[in-house]
């Protein structure tokens, strides 16, 4: 496993996303991932699977401290006390007394950023989380969160794949020592049959999924959390550290497209 170091913190480059994983499928996927060497797991209050994620981590043959665990506060919790209460509930479901990273899942236009960030900071001060961050915040929202947080914002978790390369936000994150965590790196499956990724895969003897994930993590300041419930795919998604795309190939792969980005989100919402 390779790591991205940000604010002197080492974050595994590849983690496991768990959106739309439920019950024993989720427990088995997290257990398999840890067994294969994953040390970074991403969940959220909204995924309804914190209990299964926690059980898999507890039953794993590695210590809790070895796993970088993220959860996210659902934005309907918008007051300080509601946020703190929800974090205690998350920790009870996860069966742990801390997470490594606590994010606010989405900006909430009717919540006061100052109150939200102060709740996350208090959760950190109380030892409920090691680090804090945000998700789905654009550059202005991220700046405002940074201004209102007592502690540094470790990451902004956003959609990031060849059709949504987030160039401006990534430039800002790099310049300000903020990690960009790439979600839906495979465009929720939309990158798997891409012609350019398939052609490059043939060159490197890799699958289109591997070329996509390599492209994602070859960006400085970026880690990613692909989701898979298949042992073969989980294994494949880790096997991306033995080849390097050229600068020209990196440019070729990035093709911003609102339609493909929208389709990725649409597939995610439909669960297909
Ligand atoms: P994704 O990781 O881009 O794609 C997942 C899809 O790709 C699944 O259908 C999976 O199927 C398939 N897949 C994975 N590896 C593969 C491989 N090697 N070959 C072929 N197919 C492969 O999509 P995502 O779930 O939307 O995003 C990943 C994670 O990001 C989520 O699980 C979640 O943790 C996070 N996320 C966060 C937000 C947010 O608002 N913060 C939003 C969306 C997602 P199999 O299971 O069959 O392998």
PDB file of C-alpha atoms and ligand atoms in Angstrom:
ATOM      1  CA  UNK A   1       0.000   0.000   0.000  1.00  0.00           C
ATOM      2  CA  UNK A   2       1.191   3.511  -0.748  1.00  0.00           C
ATOM      3  CA  UNK A   3       0.262   6.514   1.364  1.00  0.00           C
ATOM      4  CA  UNK A   4      -0.440  10.182   0.761  1.00  0.00           C
ATOM      5  CA  UNK A   5       1.054  12.395   3.432  1.00  0.00           C
ATOM      6  CA  UNK A   6      -0.938  15.501   4.181  1.00  0.00           C
ATOM      7  CA  UNK A   7      -0.599  17.713   7.258  1.00  0.00           C
ATOM      8  CA  UNK A   8       1.964  15.092   8.416  1.00  0.00           C
ATOM      9  CA  UNK A   9      -0.729  12.391   8.392  1.00  0.00           C
ATOM     10  CA  UNK A  10      -0.336   9.243   6.296  1.00  0.00           C
ATOM     11  CA  UNK A  11      -3.528   8.243   4.512  1.00  0.00           C
ATOM     12  CA  UNK A  12      -3.647   4.990   2.474  1.00  0.00           C
ATOM     13  CA  UNK A  13      -3.927   5.864  -1.225  1.00  0.00           C
ATOM     14  CA  UNK A  14      -6.630   3.243  -1.783  1.00  0.00           C
ATOM     15  CA  UNK A  15      -9.526   2.676   0.569  1.00  0.00           C
ATOM     16  CA  UNK A  16     -12.797   0.786   0.344  1.00  0.00           C
ATOM     17  CA  UNK A  17     -16.023   2.706  -0.285  1.00  0.00           C
ATOM     18  CA  UNK A  18     -19.136   1.105   1.189  1.00  0.00           C
ATOM     19  CA  UNK A  19     -22.054   3.053  -0.278  1.00  0.00           C
ATOM     20  CA  UNK A  20     -24.943   0.717  -1.144  1.00  0.00           C
ATOM     21  CA  UNK A  21     -23.441  -2.206   0.738  1.00  0.00           C
ATOM     22  CA  UNK A  22     -25.756  -3.747   3.255  1.00  0.00           C
ATOM     23  CA  UNK A  23     -25.901  -6.546   5.817  1.00  0.00           C
ATOM     24  CA  UNK A  24     -23.623  -9.528   5.385  1.00  0.00           C
ATOM     25  CA  UNK A  25     -22.557  -8.319   1.911  1.00  0.00           C
ATOM     26  CA  UNK A  26     -21.038  -5.276   3.564  1.00  0.00           C
ATOM     27  CA  UNK A  27     -19.507  -7.246   6.442  1.00  0.00           C
ATOM     28  CA  UNK A  28     -17.956  -9.735   3.998  1.00  0.00           C
ATOM     29  CA  UNK A  29     -16.625  -7.066   1.640  1.00  0.00           C
ATOM     30  CA  UNK A  30     -14.943  -5.128   4.468  1.00  0.00           C
ATOM     31  CA  UNK A  31     -13.522  -8.357   5.926  1.00  0.00           C
ATOM     32  CA  UNK A  32     -12.172  -9.440   2.534  1.00  0.00           C
ATOM     33  CA  UNK A  33     -10.714  -6.008   1.878  1.00  0.00           C
ATOM     34  CA  UNK A  34      -8.846  -5.943   5.196  1.00  0.00           C
ATOM     35  CA  UNK A  35      -7.645  -9.485   4.569  1.00  0.00           C
ATOM     36  CA  UNK A  36      -6.278  -8.356   1.172  1.00  0.00           C
ATOM     37  CA  UNK A  37      -4.425  -5.405   2.705  1.00  0.00           C
ATOM     38  CA  UNK A  38      -6.875  -2.493   2.620  1.00  0.00           C
ATOM     39  CA  UNK A  39      -6.327  -0.239   5.631  1.00  0.00           C
ATOM     40  CA  UNK A  40      -8.759   2.567   4.786  1.00  0.00           C
ATOM     41  CA  UNK A  41     -12.547   2.158   4.992  1.00  0.00           C
ATOM     42  CA  UNK A  42     -15.163   4.784   4.146  1.00  0.00           C
ATOM     43  CA  UNK A  43     -18.696   4.704   5.526  1.00  0.00           C
ATOM     44  CA  UNK A  44     -21.383   7.236   6.490  1.00  0.00           C
ATOM     45  CA  UNK A  45     -24.385   7.569   8.748  1.00  0.00           C
ATOM     46  CA  UNK A  46     -26.520   7.659   5.601  1.00  0.00           C
ATOM     47  CA  UNK A  47     -25.236   4.301   4.311  1.00  0.00           C
ATOM     48  CA  UNK A  48     -26.966   2.382   7.109  1.00  0.00           C
ATOM     49  CA  UNK A  49     -24.010   0.002   7.398  1.00  0.00           C
ATOM     50  CA  UNK A  50     -21.835   1.403  10.208  1.00  0.00           C
ATOM     51  CA  UNK A  51     -22.698  -1.625  12.365  1.00  0.00           C
ATOM     52  CA  UNK A  52     -21.531  -4.104   9.695  1.00  0.00           C
ATOM     53  CA  UNK A  53     -18.384  -2.079   8.957  1.00  0.00           C
ATOM     54  CA  UNK A  54     -17.578  -2.034  12.689  1.00  0.00           C
ATOM     55  CA  UNK A  55     -18.177  -5.765  13.065  1.00  0.00           C
ATOM     56  CA  UNK A  56     -15.837  -6.565  10.152  1.00  0.00           C
ATOM     57  CA  UNK A  57     -13.104  -4.359  11.616  1.00  0.00           C
ATOM     58  CA  UNK A  58     -13.548  -5.852  15.069  1.00  0.00           C
ATOM     59  CA  UNK A  59     -13.335  -9.421  13.720  1.00  0.00           C
ATOM     60  CA  UNK A  60     -10.319  -8.685  11.501  1.00  0.00           C
ATOM     61  CA  UNK A  61      -6.860  -9.969  12.293  1.00  0.00           C
ATOM     62  CA  UNK A  62      -5.508  -6.419  12.485  1.00  0.00           C
ATOM     63  CA  UNK A  63      -5.715  -3.934  15.337  1.00  0.00           C
ATOM     64  CA  UNK A  64      -8.287  -1.154  15.122  1.00  0.00           C
ATOM     65  CA  UNK A  65      -5.403   1.376  15.095  1.00  0.00           C
ATOM     66  CA  UNK A  66      -4.173  -0.007  11.771  1.00  0.00           C
ATOM     67  CA  UNK A  67      -7.390   0.886   9.950  1.00  0.00           C
ATOM     68  CA  UNK A  68      -8.030   4.446   8.800  1.00  0.00           C
ATOM     69  CA  UNK A  69     -11.789   4.686   9.340  1.00  0.00           C
ATOM     70  CA  UNK A  70     -13.966   7.506   8.020  1.00  0.00           C
ATOM     71  CA  UNK A  71     -17.602   8.225   8.704  1.00  0.00           C
ATOM     72  CA  UNK A  72     -19.792  11.144   7.677  1.00  0.00           C
ATOM     73  CA  UNK A  73     -22.402  13.145   9.528  1.00  0.00           C
ATOM     74  CA  UNK A  74     -25.662  13.471   7.635  1.00  0.00           C
ATOM     75  CA  UNK A  75     -26.352  17.189   7.048  1.00  0.00           C
ATOM     76  CA  UNK A  76     -29.845  17.105   8.563  1.00  0.00           C
ATOM     77  CA  UNK A  77     -27.899  17.183  11.854  1.00  0.00           C
ATOM     78  CA  UNK A  78     -27.178  20.881  11.723  1.00  0.00           C
ATOM     79  CA  UNK A  79     -26.962  22.075  15.307  1.00  0.00           C
ATOM     80  CA  UNK A  80     -23.919  21.545  17.499  1.00  0.00           C
ATOM     81  CA  UNK A  81     -25.644  19.144  19.895  1.00  0.00           C
ATOM     82  CA  UNK A  82     -27.416  17.168  17.168  1.00  0.00           C
ATOM     83  CA  UNK A  83     -24.072  16.643  15.408  1.00  0.00           C
ATOM     84  CA  UNK A  84     -22.288  15.530  18.581  1.00  0.00           C
ATOM     85  CA  UNK A  85     -25.164  13.176  19.511  1.00  0.00           C
ATOM     86  CA  UNK A  86     -25.109  11.657  16.024  1.00  0.00           C
ATOM     87  CA  UNK A  87     -21.353  11.056  16.267  1.00  0.00           C
ATOM     88  CA  UNK A  88     -21.814   9.199  19.576  1.00  0.00           C
ATOM     89  CA  UNK A  89     -24.480   7.072  17.861  1.00  0.00           C
ATOM     90  CA  UNK A  90     -22.136   6.381  14.925  1.00  0.00           C
ATOM     91  CA  UNK A  91     -19.358   5.304  17.280  1.00  0.00           C
ATOM     92  CA  UNK A  92     -21.754   2.986  19.140  1.00  0.00           C
ATOM     93  CA  UNK A  93     -22.786   1.368  15.843  1.00  0.00           C
ATOM     94  CA  UNK A  94     -19.158   1.142  14.691  1.00  0.00           C
ATOM     95  CA  UNK A  95     -18.150  -0.403  18.026  1.00  0.00           C
ATOM     96  CA  UNK A  96     -15.192   1.927  18.442  1.00  0.00           C
ATOM     97  CA  UNK A  97     -14.478   4.967  20.588  1.00  0.00           C
ATOM     98  CA  UNK A  98     -13.011   7.045  17.762  1.00  0.00           C
ATOM     99  CA  UNK A  99     -12.915   7.382  13.989  1.00  0.00           C
ATOM    100  CA  UNK A 100      -9.858   8.582  12.125  1.00  0.00           C
ATOM    101  CA  UNK A 101     -11.785  11.037  10.022  1.00  0.00           C
ATOM    102  CA  UNK A 102     -15.169  12.667  10.560  1.00  0.00           C
ATOM    103  CA  UNK A 103     -16.730  14.485   7.616  1.00  0.00           C
ATOM    104  CA  UNK A 104     -19.823  16.560   7.127  1.00  0.00           C
ATOM    105  CA  UNK A 105     -21.441  14.664   4.232  1.00  0.00           C
ATOM    106  CA  UNK A 106     -22.898  17.587   2.259  1.00  0.00           C
ATOM    107  CA  UNK A 107     -23.084  21.329   2.747  1.00  0.00           C
ATOM    108  CA  UNK A 108     -26.472  22.268   4.186  1.00  0.00           C
ATOM    109  CA  UNK A 109     -27.624  25.696   2.983  1.00  0.00           C
ATOM    110  CA  UNK A 110     -29.740  26.234   6.096  1.00  0.00           C
ATOM    111  CA  UNK A 111     -26.981  25.248   8.533  1.00  0.00           C
ATOM    112  CA  UNK A 112     -24.459  27.748   9.909  1.00  0.00           C
ATOM    113  CA  UNK A 113     -21.021  26.604   8.736  1.00  0.00           C
ATOM    114  CA  UNK A 114     -19.515  28.024  11.934  1.00  0.00           C
ATOM    115  CA  UNK A 115     -21.771  25.882  14.137  1.00  0.00           C
ATOM    116  CA  UNK A 116     -21.180  22.742  12.043  1.00  0.00           C
ATOM    117  CA  UNK A 117     -17.401  23.157  11.985  1.00  0.00           C
ATOM    118  CA  UNK A 118     -17.319  24.017  15.675  1.00  0.00           C
ATOM    119  CA  UNK A 119     -19.190  20.751  16.399  1.00  0.00           C
ATOM    120  CA  UNK A 120     -16.674  18.782  14.314  1.00  0.00           C
ATOM    121  CA  UNK A 121     -13.811  20.564  16.111  1.00  0.00           C
ATOM    122  CA  UNK A 122     -15.359  19.721  19.489  1.00  0.00           C
ATOM    123  CA  UNK A 123     -15.745  16.079  18.415  1.00  0.00           C
ATOM    124  CA  UNK A 124     -12.028  16.132  17.647  1.00  0.00           C
ATOM    125  CA  UNK A 125     -11.137  17.833  20.947  1.00  0.00           C
ATOM    126  CA  UNK A 126     -13.199  15.205  22.799  1.00  0.00           C
ATOM    127  CA  UNK A 127     -11.288  12.395  21.077  1.00  0.00           C
ATOM    128  CA  UNK A 128     -14.272  11.151  19.048  1.00  0.00           C
ATOM    129  CA  UNK A 129     -12.286  11.636  15.843  1.00  0.00           C
ATOM    130  CA  UNK A 130      -8.623  12.099  15.024  1.00  0.00           C
ATOM    131  CA  UNK A 131      -9.270  14.456  12.090  1.00  0.00           C
ATOM    132  CA  UNK A 132     -12.113  16.414  10.544  1.00  0.00           C
ATOM    133  CA  UNK A 133     -13.136  17.247   7.005  1.00  0.00           C
ATOM    134  CA  UNK A 134     -15.910  17.971   4.552  1.00  0.00           C
ATOM    135  CA  UNK A 135     -17.523  16.323   1.563  1.00  0.00           C
ATOM    136  CA  UNK A 136     -19.124  17.749  -1.572  1.00  0.00           C
ATOM    137  CA  UNK A 137     -17.897  21.264  -0.697  1.00  0.00           C
ATOM    138  CA  UNK A 138     -16.917  23.500  -3.598  1.00  0.00           C
ATOM    139  CA  UNK A 139     -13.889  25.787  -3.284  1.00  0.00           C
ATOM    140  CA  UNK A 140     -15.780  28.677  -1.664  1.00  0.00           C
ATOM    141  CA  UNK A 141     -17.549  26.369   0.780  1.00  0.00           C
ATOM    142  CA  UNK A 142     -14.227  24.706   1.630  1.00  0.00           C
ATOM    143  CA  UNK A 143     -12.611  28.088   2.292  1.00  0.00           C
ATOM    144  CA  UNK A 144     -15.469  29.030   4.571  1.00  0.00           C
ATOM    145  CA  UNK A 145     -15.243  25.674   6.431  1.00  0.00           C
ATOM    146  CA  UNK A 146     -11.501  26.193   6.907  1.00  0.00           C
ATOM    147  CA  UNK A 147     -12.095  29.674   8.264  1.00  0.00           C
ATOM    148  CA  UNK A 148     -14.709  28.427  10.747  1.00  0.00           C
ATOM    149  CA  UNK A 149     -12.909  25.269  11.935  1.00  0.00           C
ATOM    150  CA  UNK A 150     -10.540  25.419  14.890  1.00  0.00           C
ATOM    151  CA  UNK A 151      -8.528  22.483  13.537  1.00  0.00           C
ATOM    152  CA  UNK A 152      -7.203  22.032   9.998  1.00  0.00           C
ATOM    153  CA  UNK A 153      -9.636  20.525   7.504  1.00  0.00           C
ATOM    154  CA  UNK A 154      -7.883  17.318   6.418  1.00  0.00           C
ATOM    155  CA  UNK A 155      -9.880  16.526   3.299  1.00  0.00           C
ATOM    156  CA  UNK A 156     -12.643  17.415   0.907  1.00  0.00           C
ATOM    157  CA  UNK A 157     -14.239  14.195  -0.368  1.00  0.00           C
ATOM    158  CA  UNK A 158     -15.683  14.842  -3.831  1.00  0.00           C
ATOM    159  CA  UNK A 159     -16.593  13.048  -7.022  1.00  0.00           C
ATOM    160  CA  UNK A 160     -13.364  12.666  -9.026  1.00  0.00           C
ATOM    161  CA  UNK A 161     -12.854  10.522 -12.129  1.00  0.00           C
ATOM    162  CA  UNK A 162     -11.732  10.978 -15.753  1.00  0.00           C
ATOM    163  CA  UNK A 163     -14.965  12.810 -16.624  1.00  0.00           C
ATOM    164  CA  UNK A 164     -14.788  15.066 -13.552  1.00  0.00           C
ATOM    165  CA  UNK A 165     -11.109  15.826 -12.888  1.00  0.00           C
ATOM    166  CA  UNK A 166     -11.851  18.719 -10.488  1.00  0.00           C
ATOM    167  CA  UNK A 167      -8.840  20.727 -11.706  1.00  0.00           C
ATOM    168  CA  UNK A 168      -9.581  24.010  -9.916  1.00  0.00           C
ATOM    169  CA  UNK A 169     -10.551  22.391  -6.630  1.00  0.00           C
ATOM    170  CA  UNK A 170      -7.478  20.138  -6.749  1.00  0.00           C
ATOM    171  CA  UNK A 171      -5.221  23.144  -7.372  1.00  0.00           C
ATOM    172  CA  UNK A 172      -6.737  24.858  -4.344  1.00  0.00           C
ATOM    173  CA  UNK A 173      -6.400  21.735  -2.167  1.00  0.00           C
ATOM    174  CA  UNK A 174      -2.754  21.243  -3.139  1.00  0.00           C
ATOM    175  CA  UNK A 175      -1.899  24.871  -2.468  1.00  0.00           C
ATOM    176  CA  UNK A 176      -3.559  24.692   0.961  1.00  0.00           C
ATOM    177  CA  UNK A 177      -2.442  21.279   2.203  1.00  0.00           C
ATOM    178  CA  UNK A 178      -5.905  19.717   1.945  1.00  0.00           C
ATOM    179  CA  UNK A 179      -6.274  16.130   0.776  1.00  0.00           C
ATOM    180  CA  UNK A 180      -8.715  15.459  -2.046  1.00  0.00           C
ATOM    181  CA  UNK A 181     -10.496  12.144  -1.457  1.00  0.00           C
ATOM    182  CA  UNK A 182     -11.839  10.901  -4.778  1.00  0.00           C
ATOM    183  CA  UNK A 183     -15.255   9.255  -4.588  1.00  0.00           C
ATOM    184  CA  UNK A 184     -16.912   7.357  -7.447  1.00  0.00           C
ATOM    185  CA  UNK A 185     -13.428   7.011  -9.037  1.00  0.00           C
ATOM    186  CA  UNK A 186     -14.835   4.538 -11.569  1.00  0.00           C
ATOM    187  CA  UNK A 187     -17.663   6.967 -12.362  1.00  0.00           C
ATOM    188  CA  UNK A 188     -19.893   4.462 -10.553  1.00  0.00           C
ATOM    189  CA  UNK A 189     -19.027   1.892 -13.240  1.00  0.00           C
ATOM    190  CA  UNK A 190     -19.176   4.375 -16.151  1.00  0.00           C
ATOM    191  CA  UNK A 191     -15.418   4.195 -16.794  1.00  0.00           C
ATOM    192  CA  UNK A 192     -15.316   0.414 -17.169  1.00  0.00           C
ATOM    193  CA  UNK A 193     -16.016   0.296 -20.925  1.00  0.00           C
ATOM    194  CA  UNK A 194     -14.212   3.480 -21.925  1.00  0.00           C
ATOM    195  CA  UNK A 195     -12.234   3.049 -25.175  1.00  0.00           C
ATOM    196  CA  UNK A 196      -9.156   5.054 -24.119  1.00  0.00           C
ATOM    197  CA  UNK A 197      -8.928   3.276 -20.768  1.00  0.00           C
ATOM    198  CA  UNK A 198      -9.328  -0.100 -22.482  1.00  0.00           C
ATOM    199  CA  UNK A 199      -6.571   0.684 -24.997  1.00  0.00           C
ATOM    200  CA  UNK A 200      -4.185   1.867 -22.271  1.00  0.00           C
ATOM    201  CA  UNK A 201      -5.075  -1.231 -20.254  1.00  0.00           C
ATOM    202  CA  UNK A 202      -3.870  -3.412 -23.117  1.00  0.00           C
ATOM    203  CA  UNK A 203      -0.559  -1.521 -23.174  1.00  0.00           C
ATOM    204  CA  UNK A 204       0.063  -2.077 -19.442  1.00  0.00           C
ATOM    205  CA  UNK A 205      -1.707  -5.450 -19.154  1.00  0.00           C
ATOM    206  CA  UNK A 206      -4.236  -3.885 -16.787  1.00  0.00           C
ATOM    207  CA  UNK A 207      -8.036  -3.614 -16.816  1.00  0.00           C
ATOM    208  CA  UNK A 208      -9.830  -0.305 -17.542  1.00  0.00           C
ATOM    209  CA  UNK A 209     -10.696  -0.138 -13.809  1.00  0.00           C
ATOM    210  CA  UNK A 210      -7.010  -0.405 -12.898  1.00  0.00           C
ATOM    211  CA  UNK A 211      -5.987   2.264 -15.414  1.00  0.00           C
ATOM    212  CA  UNK A 212      -8.683   4.568 -14.021  1.00  0.00           C
ATOM    213  CA  UNK A 213      -7.614   4.051 -10.420  1.00  0.00           C
ATOM    214  CA  UNK A 214      -3.953   4.485 -11.380  1.00  0.00           C
ATOM    215  CA  UNK A 215      -4.870   7.760 -13.087  1.00  0.00           C
ATOM    216  CA  UNK A 216      -6.698   8.903  -9.947  1.00  0.00           C
ATOM    217  CA  UNK A 217      -3.952   8.105  -7.444  1.00  0.00           C
ATOM    218  CA  UNK A 218      -1.162   9.329  -9.724  1.00  0.00           C
ATOM    219  CA  UNK A 219      -2.388  12.846  -8.925  1.00  0.00           C
ATOM    220  CA  UNK A 220      -0.421  14.327  -6.032  1.00  0.00           C
ATOM    221  CA  UNK A 221      -2.656  15.053  -3.073  1.00  0.00           C
ATOM    222  CA  UNK A 222      -5.359  12.528  -3.993  1.00  0.00           C
ATOM    223  CA  UNK A 223      -6.503   9.272  -2.375  1.00  0.00           C
ATOM    224  CA  UNK A 224      -9.484   7.226  -3.474  1.00  0.00           C
ATOM    225  CA  UNK A 225     -12.163   4.869  -2.160  1.00  0.00           C
ATOM    226  CA  UNK A 226     -13.519   2.590  -4.930  1.00  0.00           C
ATOM    227  CA  UNK A 227     -16.421   0.381  -3.898  1.00  0.00           C
ATOM    228  CA  UNK A 228     -16.505  -3.321  -4.617  1.00  0.00           C
ATOM    229  CA  UNK A 229     -18.161  -6.365  -3.133  1.00  0.00           C
ATOM    230  CA  UNK A 230     -16.206  -8.807  -5.323  1.00  0.00           C
ATOM    231  CA  UNK A 231     -12.990 -10.352  -4.010  1.00  0.00           C
ATOM    232  CA  UNK A 232     -11.510 -10.381  -7.530  1.00  0.00           C
ATOM    233  CA  UNK A 233     -12.278  -6.674  -8.033  1.00  0.00           C
ATOM    234  CA  UNK A 234     -10.994  -5.757  -4.565  1.00  0.00           C
ATOM    235  CA  UNK A 235      -7.741  -7.530  -5.369  1.00  0.00           C
ATOM    236  CA  UNK A 236      -7.544  -5.925  -8.807  1.00  0.00           C
ATOM    237  CA  UNK A 237      -8.123  -2.442  -7.389  1.00  0.00           C
ATOM    238  CA  UNK A 238      -5.098  -2.775  -5.096  1.00  0.00           C
ATOM    239  CA  UNK A 239      -2.833  -4.006  -7.887  1.00  0.00           C
ATOM    240  CA  UNK A 240      -2.091  -0.597  -9.389  1.00  0.00           C
ATOM    241  CA  UNK A 241       1.245   0.317  -7.844  1.00  0.00           C
ATOM    242  CA  UNK A 242       3.482  -1.464 -10.384  1.00  0.00           C
ATOM    243  CA  UNK A 243       2.973   0.754 -13.425  1.00  0.00           C
ATOM    244  CA  UNK A 244       2.999   4.475 -14.212  1.00  0.00           C
ATOM    245  CA  UNK A 245       1.049   6.439 -16.801  1.00  0.00           C
ATOM    246  CA  UNK A 246       2.978   8.981 -18.840  1.00  0.00           C
ATOM    247  CA  UNK A 247       2.127  12.675 -18.603  1.00  0.00           C
ATOM    248  CA  UNK A 248       0.565  12.504 -22.066  1.00  0.00           C
ATOM    249  CA  UNK A 249      -1.602   9.561 -21.010  1.00  0.00           C
ATOM    250  CA  UNK A 250      -2.654  11.393 -17.836  1.00  0.00           C
ATOM    251  CA  UNK A 251      -3.843  14.288 -20.026  1.00  0.00           C
ATOM    252  CA  UNK A 252      -5.519  11.967 -22.540  1.00  0.00           C
ATOM    253  CA  UNK A 253      -7.576  10.230 -19.844  1.00  0.00           C
ATOM    254  CA  UNK A 254      -8.983  13.438 -18.350  1.00  0.00           C
ATOM    255  CA  UNK A 255     -12.024  14.383 -20.420  1.00  0.00           C
ATOM    256  CA  UNK A 256     -14.362  16.605 -18.382  1.00  0.00           C
ATOM    257  CA  UNK A 257     -17.957  15.827 -19.290  1.00  0.00           C
ATOM    258  CA  UNK A 258     -21.054  17.117 -17.514  1.00  0.00           C
ATOM    259  CA  UNK A 259     -23.150  14.409 -19.152  1.00  0.00           C
ATOM    260  CA  UNK A 260     -20.923  11.535 -18.033  1.00  0.00           C
ATOM    261  CA  UNK A 261     -20.536  13.071 -14.572  1.00  0.00           C
ATOM    262  CA  UNK A 262     -24.316  13.413 -14.300  1.00  0.00           C
ATOM    263  CA  UNK A 263     -24.797   9.835 -15.507  1.00  0.00           C
ATOM    264  CA  UNK A 264     -22.386   8.616 -12.839  1.00  0.00           C
ATOM    265  CA  UNK A 265     -24.436  10.351 -10.135  1.00  0.00           C
ATOM    266  CA  UNK A 266     -27.663   9.079 -11.684  1.00  0.00           C
ATOM    267  CA  UNK A 267     -26.399   5.469 -11.699  1.00  0.00           C
ATOM    268  CA  UNK A 268     -25.384   5.894  -8.068  1.00  0.00           C
ATOM    269  CA  UNK A 269     -28.803   7.216  -7.048  1.00  0.00           C
ATOM    270  CA  UNK A 270     -30.553   4.377  -8.889  1.00  0.00           C
ATOM    271  CA  UNK A 271     -28.152   1.848  -7.384  1.00  0.00           C
ATOM    272  CA  UNK A 272     -27.223   0.294 -10.735  1.00  0.00           C
TER     273      UNK A 272
HETATM  274  P1  LIG B   1     -17.246   3.514  -7.864  1.00  0.00           P
HETATM  275  O1  LIG B   1     -16.311   3.054  -6.819  1.00  0.00           O
HETATM  276  O2  LIG B   1     -16.810   4.509  -8.858  1.00  0.00           O
HETATM  277  O3  LIG B   1     -17.795   2.263  -8.685  1.00  0.00           O
HETATM  278  C1  LIG B   1     -18.362   1.145  -8.043  1.00  0.00           C
HETATM  279  C2  LIG B   1     -18.831   0.163  -9.123  1.00  0.00           C
HETATM  280  O4  LIG B   1     -17.699  -0.329  -9.849  1.00  0.00           O
HETATM  281  C3  LIG B   1     -19.525  -1.038  -8.513  1.00  0.00           C
HETATM  282  O5  LIG B   1     -20.593  -1.372  -9.373  1.00  0.00           O
HETATM  283  C4  LIG B   1     -18.463  -2.135  -8.535  1.00  0.00           C
HETATM  284  O6  LIG B   1     -19.073  -3.401  -8.692  1.00  0.00           O
HETATM  285  C5  LIG B   1     -17.662  -1.764  -9.758  1.00  0.00           C
HETATM  286  N1  LIG B   1     -16.256  -2.144  -9.663  1.00  0.00           N
HETATM  287  C6  LIG B   1     -15.373  -1.863  -8.671  1.00  0.00           C
HETATM  288  N2  LIG B   1     -14.153  -2.334  -8.969  1.00  0.00           N
HETATM  289  C7  LIG B   1     -14.254  -2.939 -10.187  1.00  0.00           C
HETATM  290  C8  LIG B   1     -13.347  -3.611 -11.027  1.00  0.00           C
HETATM  291  N3  LIG B   1     -12.074  -3.769 -10.694  1.00  0.00           N
HETATM  292  N4  LIG B   1     -13.805  -4.106 -12.211  1.00  0.00           N
HETATM  293  C9  LIG B   1     -15.085  -3.953 -12.572  1.00  0.00           C
HETATM  294  N5  LIG B   1     -16.018  -3.319 -11.815  1.00  0.00           N
HETATM  295  C10 LIG B   1     -15.589  -2.803 -10.632  1.00  0.00           C
HETATM  296  O7  LIG B   1     -18.622   4.050  -7.228  1.00  0.00           O
HETATM  297  P2  LIG B   1     -19.188   4.583  -5.867  1.00  0.00           P
HETATM  298  O8  LIG B   1     -19.641   3.470  -4.984  1.00  0.00           O
HETATM  299  O9  LIG B   1     -20.181   5.605  -6.265  1.00  0.00           O
HETATM  300  O10 LIG B   1     -17.987   5.365  -5.153  1.00  0.00           O
HETATM  301  C11 LIG B   1     -17.086   4.750  -4.272  1.00  0.00           C
HETATM  302  C12 LIG B   1     -17.295   5.177  -2.835  1.00  0.00           C
HETATM  303  O11 LIG B   1     -17.208   6.583  -2.704  1.00  0.00           O
HETATM  304  C13 LIG B   1     -18.690   4.874  -2.257  1.00  0.00           C
HETATM  305  O12 LIG B   1     -18.886   3.497  -1.983  1.00  0.00           O
HETATM  306  C14 LIG B   1     -18.694   5.765  -1.047  1.00  0.00           C
HETATM  307  O13 LIG B   1     -17.938   5.199   0.013  1.00  0.00           O
HETATM  308  C15 LIG B   1     -18.026   7.006  -1.622  1.00  0.00           C
HETATM  309  N6  LIG B   1     -19.012   8.013  -2.108  1.00  0.00           N
HETATM  310  C16 LIG B   1     -19.158   9.158  -1.382  1.00  0.00           C
HETATM  311  C17 LIG B   1     -20.093  10.099  -1.776  1.00  0.00           C
HETATM  312  C18 LIG B   1     -20.249  11.350  -0.970  1.00  0.00           C
HETATM  313  O14 LIG B   1     -21.249  12.070  -1.148  1.00  0.00           O
HETATM  314  N7  LIG B   1     -19.297  11.668  -0.117  1.00  0.00           N
HETATM  315  C19 LIG B   1     -20.890   9.891  -2.915  1.00  0.00           C
HETATM  316  C20 LIG B   1     -20.695   8.731  -3.651  1.00  0.00           C
HETATM  317  C21 LIG B   1     -19.751   7.796  -3.233  1.00  0.00           C
HETATM  318  P3  LIG B   1     -18.650  -4.699  -7.811  1.00  0.00           P
HETATM  319  O15 LIG B   1     -19.109  -4.436  -6.415  1.00  0.00           O
HETATM  320  O16 LIG B   1     -19.349  -5.801  -8.488  1.00  0.00           O
HETATM  321  O17 LIG B   1     -17.147  -4.818  -7.919  1.00  0.00           O
END
